[in-house]
Short mmCIF file of C-alpha atoms in Angstrom, two decimals:
data_model
loop_
_atom_site.label_atom_id
_atom_site.label_comp_id
_atom_site.label_asym_id
_atom_site.label_seq_id
_atom_site.Cartn_x
_atom_site.Cartn_y
_atom_site.Cartn_z
CA MET A 1 0.21 -0.06 0.12
CA THR A 2 1.39 3.54 -1.01
CA PHE A 3 0.11 6.67 0.53
CA PRO A 4 -1.20 9.53 -1.79
CA ALA A 5 2.17 12.35 -1.95
CA PRO A 6 0.95 16.19 -0.11
CA LEU A 7 -0.82 18.21 -2.35
CA SER A 8 1.82 20.78 -3.07
CA ARG A 9 4.32 17.69 -4.16
CA ARG A 10 1.43 16.22 -6.76
CA ILE A 11 0.71 19.96 -7.98
CA PHE A 12 4.78 20.08 -8.27
CA THR A 13 4.65 16.98 -9.79
CA ALA A 14 1.98 17.42 -12.61
CA ALA A 15 3.37 20.88 -13.48
CA VAL A 16 6.53 19.15 -14.52
CA LEU A 17 5.32 16.01 -16.11
CA CYS A 18 3.11 18.93 -18.02
CA SER A 19 6.14 20.79 -19.01
CA ALA A 20 8.02 17.89 -20.15
CA ALA A 21 4.96 16.74 -22.36
CA PHE A 22 4.73 20.34 -23.99
CA ALA A 23 8.67 20.48 -24.47
CA ALA A 24 8.35 17.10 -26.18
CA GLY A 25 5.58 18.05 -28.19
CA ALA A 26 7.59 21.23 -29.32
CA GLN A 27 10.31 19.42 -29.89
CA ASP A 28 8.79 16.97 -32.13
CA LYS A 29 7.06 19.45 -34.10
CA TYR A 30 8.86 19.79 -37.38
CA PRO A 31 10.80 22.17 -38.85
CA SER A 32 11.66 24.05 -35.58
CA LYS A 33 14.24 26.01 -37.46
CA PRO A 34 15.95 26.91 -41.06
CA ILE A 35 16.35 24.01 -43.42
CA THR A 36 18.87 23.83 -46.27
CA VAL A 37 18.34 22.65 -49.03
CA VAL A 38 21.97 21.69 -50.99
CA VAL A 39 21.97 22.05 -55.33
CA PRO A 40 25.14 20.41 -56.22
CA GLN A 41 25.72 22.57 -59.29
CA ALA A 42 26.71 26.40 -59.56
CA ALA A 43 23.87 29.20 -59.84
CA GLY A 44 21.99 30.09 -63.04
CA GLY A 45 21.32 26.80 -64.36
CA ALA A 46 18.21 24.37 -64.12
CA ASN A 47 18.82 22.86 -60.89
CA ASP A 48 19.81 26.28 -58.83
CA ALA A 49 16.42 27.95 -60.77
CA ILE A 50 14.14 24.99 -59.84
CA ALA A 51 15.27 24.77 -56.18
CA ARG A 52 14.96 28.66 -56.11
CA VAL A 53 11.29 28.10 -57.27
CA VAL A 54 10.49 25.34 -55.05
CA ALA A 55 12.24 26.79 -51.34
CA GLN A 56 10.39 29.80 -51.74
CA LYS A 57 7.38 28.15 -51.82
CA LEU A 58 7.96 25.53 -49.46
CA SER A 59 9.33 28.07 -47.43
CA GLU A 60 5.97 29.81 -47.47
CA GLN A 61 4.26 26.48 -46.63
CA LEU A 62 6.42 25.43 -43.93
CA GLY A 63 6.67 28.95 -42.04
CA GLN A 64 10.50 27.96 -41.77
CA SER A 65 13.49 29.47 -44.22
CA VAL A 66 14.37 26.88 -46.65
CA ILE A 67 17.91 28.13 -47.98
CA VAL A 68 19.26 27.21 -51.15
CA ASP A 69 22.73 26.33 -50.94
CA ASN A 70 25.24 26.14 -54.25
CA ARG A 71 28.01 23.63 -54.01
CA PRO A 72 29.13 23.16 -57.38
CA GLY A 73 32.17 20.72 -58.16
CA ALA A 74 32.55 17.57 -59.99
CA GLY A 75 29.61 16.73 -61.33
CA GLY A 76 27.84 17.80 -58.47
CA THR A 77 29.33 14.74 -56.29
CA LEU A 78 31.38 16.32 -53.82
CA ALA A 79 28.01 18.34 -52.72
CA THR A 80 25.63 14.79 -52.95
CA GLY A 81 28.64 12.91 -51.01
CA ALA A 82 28.44 15.37 -48.25
CA THR A 83 24.85 15.80 -47.67
CA ALA A 84 24.69 12.34 -47.34
CA ARG A 85 26.64 12.39 -44.20
CA ALA A 86 25.17 15.51 -43.35
CA ARG A 87 22.51 14.96 -39.59
CA ASN A 88 19.29 13.14 -41.10
CA ASP A 89 16.83 15.06 -39.32
CA GLY A 90 15.38 16.43 -41.78
CA TYR A 91 17.39 20.33 -42.07
CA THR A 92 19.47 19.41 -45.09
CA LEU A 93 18.23 18.05 -47.74
CA LEU A 94 19.22 17.31 -51.81
CA LEU A 95 17.88 18.97 -54.66
CA THR A 96 19.70 17.20 -57.64
CA ALA A 97 19.62 16.44 -60.88
CA ASP A 98 20.25 13.16 -62.49
CA SER A 99 23.31 13.88 -63.63
CA ALA A 100 24.64 13.79 -59.89
CA HIS A 101 22.49 11.31 -58.58
CA VAL A 102 23.02 8.29 -61.14
CA ILE A 103 24.92 9.13 -63.57
CA GLY A 104 27.64 10.34 -61.64
CA PRO A 105 28.33 7.13 -60.07
CA ALA A 106 28.83 5.59 -63.62
CA LEU A 107 31.38 8.36 -63.93
CA TYR A 108 33.32 8.76 -61.04
CA LYS A 109 35.13 5.18 -59.75
CA ASN A 110 34.67 6.58 -56.31
CA PRO A 111 31.58 9.42 -55.95
CA GLY A 112 31.47 9.22 -52.17
CA PHE A 113 28.08 7.85 -52.16
CA ASP A 114 25.97 5.18 -52.69
CA PRO A 115 22.56 6.70 -54.64
CA VAL A 116 20.46 4.02 -53.03
CA LYS A 117 21.97 3.20 -49.45
CA ASP A 118 22.77 6.86 -48.80
CA PHE A 119 19.30 8.49 -49.82
CA ALA A 120 15.80 8.57 -48.55
CA PRO A 121 14.12 9.41 -51.84
CA VAL A 122 11.31 12.52 -50.89
CA ALA A 123 9.58 13.59 -54.57
CA PRO A 124 10.46 14.20 -57.91
CA VAL A 125 10.03 17.67 -58.50
CA ALA A 126 10.85 19.05 -62.25
CA THR A 127 12.06 18.22 -65.28
CA ALA A 128 13.87 20.50 -67.46
CA GLY A 129 14.15 21.87 -71.15
CA TYR A 130 18.10 20.95 -72.50
CA VAL A 131 18.88 22.71 -76.31
CA LEU A 132 21.74 22.30 -78.45
CA VAL A 133 22.72 26.19 -78.84
CA ALA A 134 25.27 28.29 -81.13
CA HIS A 135 26.80 31.73 -81.31
CA PRO A 136 24.44 33.40 -84.01
CA SER A 137 27.25 33.11 -86.39
CA PHE A 138 28.22 29.86 -86.38
CA PRO A 139 27.54 28.74 -90.05
CA ALA A 140 24.82 25.75 -89.23
CA ASN A 141 21.26 27.06 -87.86
CA THR A 142 20.09 22.89 -87.52
CA VAL A 143 21.10 19.93 -86.61
CA ALA A 144 21.63 18.50 -89.91
CA GLU A 145 23.69 21.27 -90.88
CA MET A 146 25.65 21.21 -88.05
CA VAL A 147 26.64 17.42 -88.37
CA ALA A 148 27.90 17.95 -92.21
CA LEU A 149 30.10 20.82 -91.01
CA ALA A 150 31.37 18.79 -87.86
CA LYS A 151 31.87 15.41 -90.35
CA ALA A 152 33.75 17.73 -92.82
CA SER A 153 35.93 19.07 -90.41
CA PRO A 154 36.64 16.65 -87.62
CA GLY A 155 37.33 18.27 -84.07
CA LYS A 156 37.53 21.55 -85.52
CA TYR A 157 34.60 22.98 -83.50
CA SER A 158 34.21 22.93 -79.67
CA ILE A 159 31.54 22.50 -77.66
CA ALA A 160 30.95 24.06 -73.76
CA SER A 161 29.27 22.05 -70.95
CA ALA A 162 29.09 22.92 -67.25
CA GLY A 163 32.15 20.71 -66.53
CA ASN A 164 33.35 17.34 -66.16
CA GLY A 165 30.57 14.69 -65.55
CA THR A 166 27.49 16.93 -66.22
CA LEU A 167 24.39 16.57 -67.85
CA ASN A 168 24.87 18.77 -70.51
CA HIS A 169 28.50 17.46 -71.06
CA LEU A 170 27.15 13.40 -71.05
CA ILE A 171 24.74 14.61 -73.68
CA GLY A 172 27.16 16.34 -75.52
CA GLU A 173 28.98 12.97 -75.72
CA MET A 174 25.59 11.07 -76.65
CA LEU A 175 25.01 13.31 -79.59
CA GLN A 176 28.34 13.08 -81.07
CA LYS A 177 28.24 9.54 -80.74
CA ALA A 178 24.71 9.20 -82.34
CA ALA A 179 25.47 11.54 -85.25
CA GLY A 180 29.14 10.05 -85.90
CA ILE A 181 30.84 13.15 -85.46
CA GLN A 182 33.79 14.64 -83.45
CA LEU A 183 34.15 17.95 -81.20
CA GLN A 184 36.30 19.76 -78.56
CA HIS A 185 34.66 19.39 -75.43
CA ILE A 186 35.70 22.79 -73.49
CA PRO A 187 34.07 22.35 -69.15
CA TYR A 188 33.42 24.90 -67.35
CA LYS A 189 32.63 25.81 -63.68
CA GLY A 190 28.70 25.59 -64.28
CA SER A 191 26.28 26.57 -67.01
CA ALA A 192 25.84 29.82 -66.99
CA ALA A 193 29.88 30.67 -67.58
CA ALA A 194 29.71 28.09 -70.25
CA ALA A 195 26.90 30.16 -71.83
CA THR A 196 28.53 33.50 -71.29
CA ASP A 197 31.34 32.24 -73.59
CA VAL A 198 29.51 30.81 -76.02
CA VAL A 199 27.20 33.83 -76.34
CA GLY A 200 31.04 36.39 -76.15
CA GLY A 201 32.06 33.99 -79.50
CA GLN A 202 35.16 32.11 -77.50
CA VAL A 203 33.18 28.58 -78.12
CA PRO A 204 30.61 28.17 -81.25
CA LEU A 205 28.46 25.39 -79.19
CA SER A 206 27.27 24.20 -76.09
CA VAL A 207 24.10 22.01 -74.25
CA GLN A 208 22.43 24.02 -72.22
CA SER A 209 19.42 23.94 -69.84
CA LEU A 210 16.68 25.98 -70.75
CA PRO A 211 16.90 28.45 -67.47
CA SER A 212 20.58 29.23 -68.23
CA ALA A 213 19.91 29.83 -71.52
CA ILE A 214 16.39 31.17 -72.24
CA ALA A 215 17.01 34.89 -71.75
CA PHE A 216 19.86 34.60 -73.97
CA ILE A 217 17.66 32.68 -76.75
CA LYS A 218 15.26 35.32 -76.38
CA ALA A 219 17.42 38.40 -76.97
CA GLY A 220 19.06 36.75 -79.78
CA LYS A 221 22.76 36.25 -78.38
CA LEU A 222 22.51 32.24 -79.09
CA LYS A 223 20.22 30.14 -81.58
CA VAL A 224 19.05 27.02 -80.74
CA LEU A 225 19.76 24.24 -83.13
CA GLY A 226 17.93 21.24 -81.56
CA VAL A 227 15.99 20.08 -78.74
CA VAL A 228 17.42 17.77 -76.79
CA ASN A 229 14.34 16.69 -75.02
CA GLU A 230 12.08 13.74 -76.52
CA LYS A 231 9.55 16.26 -77.59
CA ARG A 232 9.19 19.88 -78.27
CA VAL A 233 8.92 22.33 -75.21
CA ALA A 234 6.67 24.50 -74.65
CA ALA A 235 9.08 27.59 -74.19
CA LEU A 236 10.30 27.11 -77.51
CA PRO A 237 7.38 25.34 -79.37
CA ASP A 238 8.83 25.88 -82.98
CA ALA A 239 12.52 24.47 -82.54
CA PRO A 240 12.46 21.13 -83.42
CA THR A 241 13.96 18.45 -81.55
CA ILE A 242 17.29 16.67 -82.34
CA GLY A 243 15.59 13.54 -82.42
CA GLU A 244 13.74 14.72 -85.31
CA THR A 245 16.99 14.56 -87.22
CA ILE A 246 18.99 11.96 -85.76
CA LYS A 247 16.46 8.86 -85.30
CA GLY A 248 15.86 7.86 -81.26
CA PHE A 249 17.88 10.49 -79.93
CA GLY A 250 16.23 12.64 -76.84
CA GLN A 251 16.22 12.90 -73.10
CA ALA A 252 14.28 13.72 -70.26
CA PRO A 253 16.30 15.39 -67.41
CA TRP A 254 14.35 15.25 -63.89
CA TYR A 255 14.93 16.85 -60.75
CA ALA A 256 14.31 15.46 -57.26
CA LEU A 257 14.50 15.96 -53.50
CA PHE A 258 16.19 13.64 -51.09
CA ALA A 259 17.12 13.42 -47.68
CA PRO A 260 20.35 11.33 -45.93
CA ALA A 261 19.09 7.71 -45.28
CA GLY A 262 17.45 7.43 -42.01
CA THR A 263 15.49 10.73 -41.92
CA PRO A 264 12.31 9.43 -39.96
CA ALA A 265 9.84 8.42 -42.04
CA PRO A 266 7.11 10.84 -40.83
CA ILE A 267 9.74 13.72 -41.74
CA VAL A 268 10.08 12.55 -45.08
CA ALA A 269 6.13 12.16 -45.52
CA GLN A 270 5.83 15.53 -44.66
CA LEU A 271 8.10 16.84 -47.18
CA GLN A 272 6.99 14.56 -49.66
CA ALA A 273 3.01 16.54 -49.05
CA GLU A 274 4.69 19.61 -48.81
CA VAL A 275 6.20 19.45 -52.39
CA ALA A 276 3.08 17.87 -54.13
CA ARG A 277 1.32 20.76 -52.73
CA ALA A 278 4.02 23.07 -53.73
CA LEU A 279 3.33 21.74 -57.49
CA GLU A 280 -0.58 22.13 -57.60
CA HIS A 281 0.32 26.40 -57.20
CA LYS A 282 -0.12 28.14 -60.41
CA ASP A 283 2.79 30.42 -59.16
CA VAL A 284 4.99 27.70 -58.97
CA VAL A 285 4.09 26.30 -62.50
CA ASP A 286 4.56 29.32 -63.94
CA LYS A 287 7.70 30.40 -62.79
CA LEU A 288 9.18 27.04 -63.58
CA ALA A 289 7.34 27.40 -67.30
CA THR A 290 9.73 30.83 -67.46
CA VAL A 291 12.37 28.92 -67.34
CA GLY A 292 11.39 25.83 -69.63
CA CYS A 293 10.64 23.82 -66.93
CA GLU A 294 7.81 21.80 -66.16
CA PRO A 295 6.38 20.24 -62.64
CA PHE A 296 7.45 16.10 -62.24
CA LYS A 297 4.88 14.95 -59.78
CA GLY A 298 5.22 11.94 -57.98
CA THR A 299 5.61 9.81 -54.58
CA ALA A 300 9.35 8.97 -52.81
CA ALA A 301 8.22 5.39 -53.82
CA GLN A 302 8.04 6.16 -57.49
CA LEU A 303 11.39 8.72 -57.05
CA ALA A 304 13.23 5.39 -55.64
CA ALA A 305 11.32 3.17 -58.67
CA LEU A 306 13.15 6.18 -60.69
CA VAL A 307 16.83 5.65 -59.39
CA GLN A 308 16.68 2.26 -59.84
CA SER A 309 15.94 2.23 -62.97
CA ASP A 310 18.03 5.06 -64.68
CA LEU A 311 21.05 3.77 -62.68
CA PRO A 312 21.79 0.70 -65.12
CA LYS A 313 20.77 2.66 -68.03
CA TRP A 314 22.95 5.53 -67.59
CA SER A 315 25.60 3.41 -66.79
CA ARG A 316 25.18 1.40 -70.17
CA VAL A 317 25.22 5.24 -72.02
CA VAL A 318 28.62 5.84 -70.26
CA LYS A 319 29.60 2.59 -71.54
CA ASP A 320 28.44 3.13 -74.94
CA THR A 321 29.65 7.05 -75.45
CA GLY A 322 33.16 6.19 -73.66
CA ALA A 323 32.33 9.71 -71.31
CA THR A 324 34.87 10.01 -68.96
CA VAL A 325 35.65 13.06 -66.29
CA ASP A 326 39.37 13.37 -67.20
#
């Protein structure tokens, strides 16, 4: 038999328990501080543009700052590896492109991360239009004319990319193989730098994301030879796809949100729901469209399946094209 504690002690104990419960509830509420979204590419590219549009809307929805942290280098593998090792508490996320997440591991012997084991898929976010662009003075105006020029003078013409191992580098390699031509690859530190030098006439050609190139295209400072995507893009409805000239050529680059492996399932589920909610907003859709991108809606499970299917596909592409990061 036990005796009841004195009233004052019972009141004190109840107060302590209530305070503890309140503190635990406050601690469990997510997010309770700013969230960092790591972008493993430089500012000015498709990944950066998409991240900033989505981060702004997530910040509004969650009531917390969502900070975009650009960390370019090594085709995105350095930042991806660092994010994999970050605390899995939901406050460090990765918004990345297929180039860094599923292509990088095929290009680098030691990318510094496992795209399946080291990450919890959150949600697909967007797809982007990609284009083969040229300086206005370049003598070809179509893909067919460019191929004819390149075949007549192998290695004479150069093509700029955002850097070794980036998506536009690999697409350029795929284009050369599919067309049977040889171009000189000039890697830059980011898409913006590559586009700027094509505009300046230092390099005649580049594969660019529409977020990087659309302003230059509209200003007449770059001309579009062909669209990389499998279908024509809404932002440039009159521009033909490369596949209309080179049968079977076409890619659909994607961008998605990931968290470090071990991030609590309720947080992942909350983030997935918030991304889905953000992509329903007209202002988000419109902002993405202005830079040649479209929402890519899906679940964490669908994103996981996409990663699993793309890994062997891109491994074959890397092997077939002979692309390297050297």
